Amino acid sequence: MRADQIPLSRGAFSRMSALGLDVPAVLAHAGLSLDLMSASRPVVTTSQFFAFWRSVEALCPDPSLGLRLGDGTRTEVYDMVTAAALHAGTLGDALDKLARYKRLTCPEDVVVEYTRDEAAVSMRWMLGEGHTPRLLVDAMFASNFALAERGTGRALHLRRIELTRRPADGALLQPHFRCELRFNAPQDRIVYPRSDLELPFVTQDEGHLANVLPLLEGSLREQTAATPLRDKVWNVLSRGMRGGHLRMAQVADALHLSPRTLQRRLGDAGTSYQQVLDQVRHHLARRLLDATDLDVGEIAFLLGFEELNSFNRAFRQWEGATPARWRTAASA
């Protein structure tokens, strides 16, 4: 699969239609071909995928559609990776499989971060421009939560949902997820109690995993070998933009390289660590300024700038305006 390919499930189209969505109208609004509905293996780019979901938001009067679509994971599974997670031994195993293999099906990066008491699952579209469409985020979180409850066979109690959006939809989201909601977050994350990771899955199927895991591992090795180093560095930096500056040595360690080797190989590829860092900061700065009400100083901190003036200077070089002025113009 090429890096920027997202397979669309014909079953998902059918479910959308069953929930009252006029799929042909959405496709037309997004500038996509109606042939996608009849194709045996419909595929779109990330840009087209986002356009589809933004058209859903524009045309669908039901703000709960994302939740209802994601909740379909309680009865259906549309891809091999989700099936592998469903057949894992515990919730922790399931989340690890999603994090390890999800990029094999589409350019979505799933990361599980652990603290002593929590396990936070973040989901990021690696090739997406701008912020992820709201209903798509709702669908991803609802699907993850549905998978966890289906697998464990019990009602779970999340710690919280963190959303990279301005405060909205609380009355809709809180009853569904039954937990604290935090808006204006630096990343979209669903947070489980760490103790829940030990919960066994009633859907465990070791026979299924014995058949499918070698295939997934083989595909993962092929994809890893084919992924440009610049993209690998971008991914590590994007995951780590939560305050503080990621040093090149830390990124090199995450990629199992020495700092000297990392710098040399980036140079051979026509770029440098600082250039990739600037590109990631630029990309995330635009997204946070556009999608959240975070203070400019908070955004500067999240992006690893030691001083607000440094962030202002860098952003003026990128966009020709200060972050505050760019935000005002973007919202006009």
Short mmCIF file of C-alpha atoms in Angstrom, two decimals, residues 124 231-241 246 250-251 254-255:
data_model
loop_
_atom_site.label_atom_id
_atom_site.label_comp_id
_atom_site.label_asym_id
_atom_site.label_seq_id
_atom_site.Cartn_x
_atom_site.Cartn_y
_atom_site.Cartn_z
CA ARG A 124 -3.14 11.09 14.63
CA ASP A 231 8.99 10.66 7.84
CA LYS A 232 10.17 8.54 10.77
CA VAL A 233 11.72 11.61 12.42
CA TRP A 234 8.54 13.60 11.75
CA ASN A 235 6.46 10.95 13.49
CA VAL A 236 8.66 10.81 16.57
CA LEU A 237 8.68 14.60 16.87
CA SER A 238 4.91 14.90 16.38
CA ARG A 239 4.26 12.38 19.15
CA GLY A 240 6.57 14.23 21.53
CA MET A 241 5.21 17.76 21.13
CA LEU A 246 12.93 16.92 22.02
CA GLN A 250 16.26 11.45 22.03
CA VAL A 251 14.87 11.11 18.51
CA ALA A 254 13.82 6.24 19.46
CA LEU A 255 14.92 5.25 15.95
#
